[in-house]
Amino acid sequence: NDRTTINKLTMLSNYLVELTIPCYSFVHFRPSLIAAVSVSFALSLLNHNSWTPTLHHYAKFDCNHPEFQSCLERLMTLLQSQKDTELKAVKIKYSDPRFMSIAQRQF
């Protein structure tokens, strides 16, 4: 179902963005870049094309740009480290069924 896919993409993208909030290593990235990288990463985690020409056109970010890649690598590391973190508020929030229990999924 397309609507379910869009909802999962939205929840996962929001989850990824919120994971970056308490992390000092993301403060030098523009919020718009973090949002774009989160959408790209969420698309790839959900087995979709991660960055289309349409996304490039509207977001104005090149997924091959070093800054985009650096932010993406940090976000990937951050997601992998969630099981070991003491900062669990975001994970707890997105484990709730209201947020499609997106934090409970294995990626």
CSV table of C-alpha atoms in Angstrom, one decimal:
chain,number,residue,atom,x,y,z
A,1,ASN,CA,0.0,0.0,0.0
A,2,ASP,CA,1.4,3.4,-1.0
A,3,ARG,CA,-0.1,5.2,1.9
A,4,THR,CA,1.6,2.8,4.4
A,5,THR,CA,4.9,3.1,2.6
A,6,ILE,CA,4.7,6.9,2.8
A,7,ASN,CA,3.8,6.8,6.5
A,8,LYS,CA,6.7,4.4,7.2
A,9,LEU,CA,9.0,6.7,5.3
A,10,THR,CA,7.8,9.8,7.2
A,11,MET,CA,8.1,8.1,10.6
A,12,LEU,CA,11.5,6.7,9.9
A,13,SER,CA,12.8,10.0,8.5
A,14,ASN,CA,11.4,11.9,11.6
A,15,TYR,CA,13.0,9.3,13.9
A,16,LEU,CA,16.4,9.7,12.2
A,17,VAL,CA,16.2,13.5,12.4
A,18,GLU,CA,15.3,13.4,16.1
A,19,LEU,CA,18.2,11.0,16.8
A,20,THR,CA,20.6,13.7,15.8
A,21,ILE,CA,19.2,16.4,18.1
A,22,PRO,CA,21.2,15.5,21.3
A,23,CYS,CA,24.4,14.6,19.3
A,24,TYR,CA,27.0,17.3,19.2
A,25,SER,CA,28.6,15.7,16.1
A,26,PHE,CA,25.7,17.0,14.0
A,27,VAL,CA,25.7,20.7,15.1
A,28,HIS,CA,27.8,21.9,12.2
A,29,PHE,CA,25.4,20.3,9.6
A,30,ARG,CA,22.6,22.5,8.4
A,31,PRO,CA,19.1,21.3,9.5
A,32,SER,CA,18.0,21.1,5.9
A,33,LEU,CA,20.9,18.8,5.1
A,34,ILE,CA,20.1,16.5,8.1
A,35,ALA,CA,16.5,16.3,6.9
A,36,ALA,CA,17.6,15.5,3.3
A,37,VAL,CA,20.1,12.9,4.5
A,38,SER,CA,17.4,11.4,6.8
A,39,VAL,CA,15.0,11.0,3.9
A,40,SER,CA,17.7,9.5,1.7
A,41,PHE,CA,18.7,7.0,4.4
A,42,ALA,CA,15.1,6.1,5.3
A,43,LEU,CA,14.4,5.4,1.6
A,44,SER,CA,17.4,3.1,1.4
A,45,LEU,CA,16.5,1.3,4.6
A,46,LEU,CA,13.0,0.7,3.2
A,47,ASN,CA,14.6,-0.7,0.0
A,48,HIS,CA,13.7,2.2,-2.2
A,49,ASN,CA,15.8,4.3,-4.5
A,50,SER,CA,17.6,6.5,-2.0
A,51,TRP,CA,18.0,9.8,-4.0
A,52,THR,CA,16.0,10.5,-7.1
A,53,PRO,CA,16.5,13.4,-9.6
A,54,THR,CA,13.2,14.8,-8.2
A,55,LEU,CA,14.5,14.9,-4.6
A,56,HIS,CA,17.7,16.4,-5.9
A,57,HIS,CA,15.7,19.1,-7.7
A,58,TYR,CA,13.5,20.1,-4.7
A,59,ALA,CA,15.9,19.6,-1.9
A,60,LYS,CA,18.9,21.1,-3.8
A,61,PHE,CA,21.3,18.6,-2.3
A,62,ASP,CA,23.7,16.4,-4.3
A,63,CYS,CA,23.9,13.0,-2.6
A,64,ASN,CA,27.5,12.6,-3.9
A,65,HIS,CA,28.7,15.9,-2.2
A,66,PRO,CA,31.2,15.2,0.5
A,67,GLU,CA,29.1,17.0,3.1
A,68,PHE,CA,26.1,14.9,2.3
A,69,GLN,CA,28.2,11.7,2.5
A,70,SER,CA,29.8,12.8,5.8
A,71,CYS,CA,26.4,13.5,7.4
A,72,LEU,CA,25.0,10.2,6.0
A,73,GLU,CA,28.0,8.2,7.5
A,74,ARG,CA,27.5,9.8,10.9
A,75,LEU,CA,23.7,9.1,10.7
A,76,MET,CA,24.4,5.4,9.8
A,77,THR,CA,26.8,5.1,12.8
A,78,LEU,CA,24.3,6.8,15.1
A,79,LEU,CA,21.5,4.4,14.1
A,80,GLN,CA,23.8,1.4,14.7
A,81,SER,CA,24.8,2.7,18.1
A,82,GLN,CA,21.2,3.1,19.4
A,83,LYS,CA,21.2,-0.2,21.2
A,84,ASP,CA,24.2,0.9,23.3
A,85,THR,CA,23.2,4.4,24.0
A,86,GLU,CA,22.1,5.9,27.3
A,87,LEU,CA,20.0,8.5,25.5
A,88,LYS,CA,16.9,6.5,25.0
A,89,ALA,CA,14.1,9.1,24.9
A,90,VAL,CA,13.8,9.2,21.1
A,91,LYS,CA,14.0,5.4,20.8
A,92,ILE,CA,11.3,5.0,23.5
A,93,LYS,CA,9.1,7.6,21.7
A,94,TYR,CA,9.4,5.9,18.3
A,95,SER,CA,8.9,2.4,19.8
A,96,ASP,CA,5.3,3.4,20.6
A,97,PRO,CA,2.6,2.0,18.2
A,98,ARG,CA,1.5,5.6,17.5
A,99,PHE,CA,4.8,6.0,15.7
A,100,MET,CA,4.5,2.7,13.9
A,101,SER,CA,7.0,1.2,16.4
A,102,ILE,CA,9.6,2.3,13.9
A,103,ALA,CA,12.4,2.2,16.4
A,104,GLN,CA,11.8,-1.5,17.0
A,105,ARG,CA,12.5,-2.5,13.4
A,106,GLN,CA,15.8,-4.2,12.5
A,107,PHE,CA,17.6,-2.4,9.7
